[in-house]
Short mmCIF file of C-alpha atoms in Angstrom, two decimals:
data_model
loop_
_atom_site.label_atom_id
_atom_site.label_comp_id
_atom_site.label_asym_id
_atom_site.label_seq_id
_atom_site.Cartn_x
_atom_site.Cartn_y
_atom_site.Cartn_z
CA UNK A 1 0.46 42.42 -30.04
CA UNK A 2 1.97 41.30 -27.33
CA UNK A 3 3.75 38.58 -28.94
CA UNK A 4 5.47 40.82 -31.28
CA UNK A 5 9.30 40.58 -31.61
CA UNK A 6 10.90 42.77 -29.43
CA UNK A 7 7.78 44.12 -27.56
CA UNK A 8 8.78 42.94 -24.11
CA UNK A 9 7.05 45.52 -22.06
CA UNK A 10 3.37 45.18 -21.25
CA UNK A 11 1.66 48.15 -20.25
CA UNK A 12 -1.72 46.49 -19.14
CA UNK A 13 -2.52 43.28 -16.81
CA UNK A 14 -3.73 40.09 -18.28
CA UNK A 15 -7.20 40.64 -19.99
CA UNK A 16 -8.51 37.15 -18.73
CA UNK A 17 -7.97 35.79 -15.33
CA UNK A 18 -9.42 32.68 -13.71
CA UNK A 19 -11.68 33.02 -10.84
CA UNK A 20 -11.55 29.54 -9.51
CA UNK A 21 -8.29 27.58 -9.24
CA UNK A 22 -8.13 24.34 -11.55
CA UNK A 23 -8.83 21.11 -9.85
CA UNK A 24 -8.01 18.08 -11.47
CA UNK A 25 -10.46 15.85 -9.70
CA UNK A 26 -13.40 18.13 -10.23
CA UNK A 27 -15.09 15.76 -13.08
CA UNK A 28 -12.72 12.76 -12.67
CA UNK A 29 -13.46 10.84 -9.35
CA UNK A 30 -12.42 7.53 -10.54
CA UNK A 31 -9.90 5.47 -8.35
CA UNK A 32 -6.92 6.05 -10.87
CA UNK A 33 -7.31 9.70 -10.55
CA UNK A 34 -7.34 9.45 -6.49
CA UNK A 35 -4.14 6.95 -6.68
CA UNK A 36 -2.39 9.68 -8.84
CA UNK A 37 -3.14 12.49 -6.39
CA UNK A 38 -1.78 10.53 -3.57
CA UNK A 39 1.21 9.20 -5.16
CA UNK A 40 4.49 10.10 -3.22
CA UNK A 41 6.90 11.04 -5.68
CA UNK A 42 10.44 9.67 -3.75
CA UNK A 43 13.69 9.19 -5.12
CA UNK A 44 13.67 12.69 -7.02
CA UNK A 45 15.72 16.07 -7.16
CA UNK A 46 13.88 18.97 -6.18
CA UNK A 47 13.16 20.12 -9.96
CA UNK A 48 12.08 16.77 -11.19
CA UNK A 49 9.58 16.57 -8.13
CA UNK A 50 8.28 19.93 -9.06
CA UNK A 51 7.75 18.76 -12.52
CA UNK A 52 5.73 15.77 -11.61
CA UNK A 53 3.83 17.64 -9.26
CA UNK A 54 3.00 19.91 -11.78
CA UNK A 55 1.95 17.42 -14.08
CA UNK A 56 -0.35 15.73 -11.31
CA UNK A 57 -1.90 19.16 -10.53
CA UNK A 58 -2.83 19.91 -14.05
CA UNK A 59 -3.99 16.42 -15.32
CA UNK A 60 -0.91 15.70 -17.40
CA UNK A 61 0.43 12.88 -15.34
CA UNK A 62 0.00 9.38 -17.31
CA UNK A 63 0.82 6.41 -15.46
CA UNK A 64 2.96 3.61 -16.82
CA UNK A 65 1.07 0.66 -18.02
CA UNK A 66 4.01 -1.78 -18.50
CA UNK A 67 7.53 -1.35 -16.72
CA UNK A 68 10.19 0.44 -18.62
CA UNK A 69 14.09 -0.66 -18.82
CA UNK A 70 16.28 0.76 -16.42
CA UNK A 71 19.39 2.50 -18.11
CA UNK A 72 21.70 1.48 -15.43
CA UNK A 73 21.02 -2.20 -14.87
CA UNK A 74 18.85 -2.86 -18.08
CA UNK A 75 16.21 -4.64 -16.63
CA UNK A 76 12.58 -3.88 -16.77
CA UNK A 77 12.32 -2.54 -13.32
CA UNK A 78 11.13 0.90 -13.79
CA UNK A 79 7.55 1.12 -12.60
CA UNK A 80 7.12 4.90 -12.18
CA UNK A 81 6.01 7.22 -15.08
CA UNK A 82 8.72 9.64 -16.39
CA UNK A 83 11.61 7.98 -14.38
CA UNK A 84 14.59 6.30 -16.32
CA UNK A 85 16.28 4.63 -13.49
CA UNK A 86 14.66 1.80 -11.19
CA UNK A 87 14.35 2.34 -7.48
CA UNK A 88 17.24 0.15 -6.52
CA UNK A 89 19.90 1.48 -8.69
CA UNK A 90 19.01 5.05 -7.75
CA UNK A 91 18.96 4.35 -4.09
CA UNK A 92 22.28 2.54 -4.81
CA UNK A 93 24.15 5.14 -6.79
CA UNK A 94 22.52 8.30 -5.03
CA UNK A 95 21.03 9.46 -8.36
CA UNK A 96 17.81 11.19 -9.22
CA UNK A 97 15.35 8.78 -10.86
CA UNK A 98 13.87 10.88 -13.39
CA UNK A 99 17.02 13.14 -14.82
CA UNK A 100 19.86 10.58 -13.62
CA UNK A 101 22.03 13.45 -12.16
CA UNK A 102 23.74 13.29 -8.81
CA UNK A 103 21.84 16.17 -6.96
CA UNK A 104 20.16 16.38 -3.48
CA UNK A 105 17.20 13.97 -3.19
CA UNK A 106 14.44 15.70 -1.68
CA UNK A 107 12.17 12.63 -0.44
CA UNK A 108 14.55 9.51 -0.31
CA UNK A 109 13.68 5.99 -1.11
CA UNK A 110 12.31 3.90 1.63
CA UNK A 111 14.03 0.79 1.50
CA UNK A 112 11.79 -1.01 3.97
CA UNK A 113 8.63 -2.25 2.09
CA UNK A 114 5.32 -0.92 3.01
CA UNK A 115 2.62 -3.29 4.69
CA UNK A 116 1.07 -5.14 2.02
CA UNK A 117 -1.26 -7.98 1.81
CA UNK A 118 1.09 -10.76 0.97
CA UNK A 119 3.15 -9.77 4.27
CA UNK A 120 2.55 -11.71 7.35
CA UNK A 121 0.96 -9.30 10.18
CA UNK A 122 2.03 -9.06 13.71
CA UNK A 123 -0.61 -11.53 15.15
CA UNK A 124 0.59 -14.05 12.29
CA UNK A 125 4.08 -13.84 13.26
CA UNK A 126 3.03 -14.29 16.86
CA UNK A 127 1.29 -17.44 16.06
CA UNK A 128 3.99 -18.65 13.84
CA UNK A 129 6.44 -18.10 16.65
CA UNK A 130 4.36 -19.81 19.37
CA UNK A 131 4.00 -22.71 17.11
CA UNK A 132 7.57 -22.85 16.37
CA UNK A 133 8.52 -22.82 20.25
CA UNK A 134 5.95 -25.74 20.77
CA UNK A 135 7.64 -27.65 17.93
CA UNK A 136 8.04 -31.77 18.31
CA UNK A 137 9.79 -31.79 21.41
CA UNK A 138 8.42 -31.91 24.96
CA UNK A 139 10.61 -28.67 26.02
CA UNK A 140 8.65 -25.49 25.92
CA UNK A 141 10.27 -21.99 25.36
CA UNK A 142 7.98 -19.30 26.43
CA UNK A 143 10.35 -16.12 25.95
CA UNK A 144 8.34 -14.39 23.68
CA UNK A 145 5.00 -14.18 25.70
CA UNK A 146 4.28 -11.51 28.01
CA UNK A 147 0.56 -11.33 28.83
CA UNK A 148 -0.97 -14.01 31.25
CA UNK A 149 -4.16 -14.49 29.02
CA UNK A 150 -1.93 -15.78 26.23
CA UNK A 151 0.14 -17.95 28.53
CA UNK A 152 -3.39 -19.68 30.09
CA UNK A 153 -4.55 -20.28 26.41
CA UNK A 154 -1.02 -21.82 25.41
CA UNK A 155 -1.05 -24.12 28.44
CA UNK A 156 -4.37 -25.34 27.81
CA UNK A 157 -3.26 -25.82 24.03
CA UNK A 158 -0.34 -27.84 25.42
CA UNK A 159 -2.32 -30.00 27.60
CA UNK A 160 -4.66 -30.85 24.67
CA UNK A 161 -1.86 -31.70 22.44
CA UNK A 162 -0.38 -33.76 24.99
CA UNK A 163 -3.55 -36.02 25.56
CA UNK A 164 -4.01 -36.25 21.63
CA UNK A 165 -0.26 -37.53 21.39
CA UNK A 166 -0.88 -40.04 24.24
CA UNK A 167 -4.14 -41.50 22.67
CA UNK A 168 -2.35 -41.53 19.16
CA UNK A 169 0.53 -43.70 20.55
#
């Protein structure tokens, strides 16, 4: 028996070997599984990153349903499974977010937020800056506009605004 105490030398190879590699998305094609597989493990040391990748690979990773309490700031801000420190504290203190040790972080935490639905797009920002440039004053600041088509449209809009102002007064 290979598990016998003191029997550390095996003379034969493994009896049963898998013909195919285990795939965690073979039967489970849910969106949750896809999100777990696509998750980027940032703010972790090499050892903790390998542990979480193993958990994802063999269907052992379970996502959090509610935020956990951070051991540094004591706020309910930990939103990643198996982490003990929230991202802002881990980034500020340069600690691994899972084990809490001061080791080399493999993938640093992104401090700039990713593009979300709540953030304005570039065109929204440009429209807002154009609206701010117009303002209520008669002065016009065209510093942020480069293309000529935008200028033509803007000038037509200004003419329409001026005609509306004169009719109202």
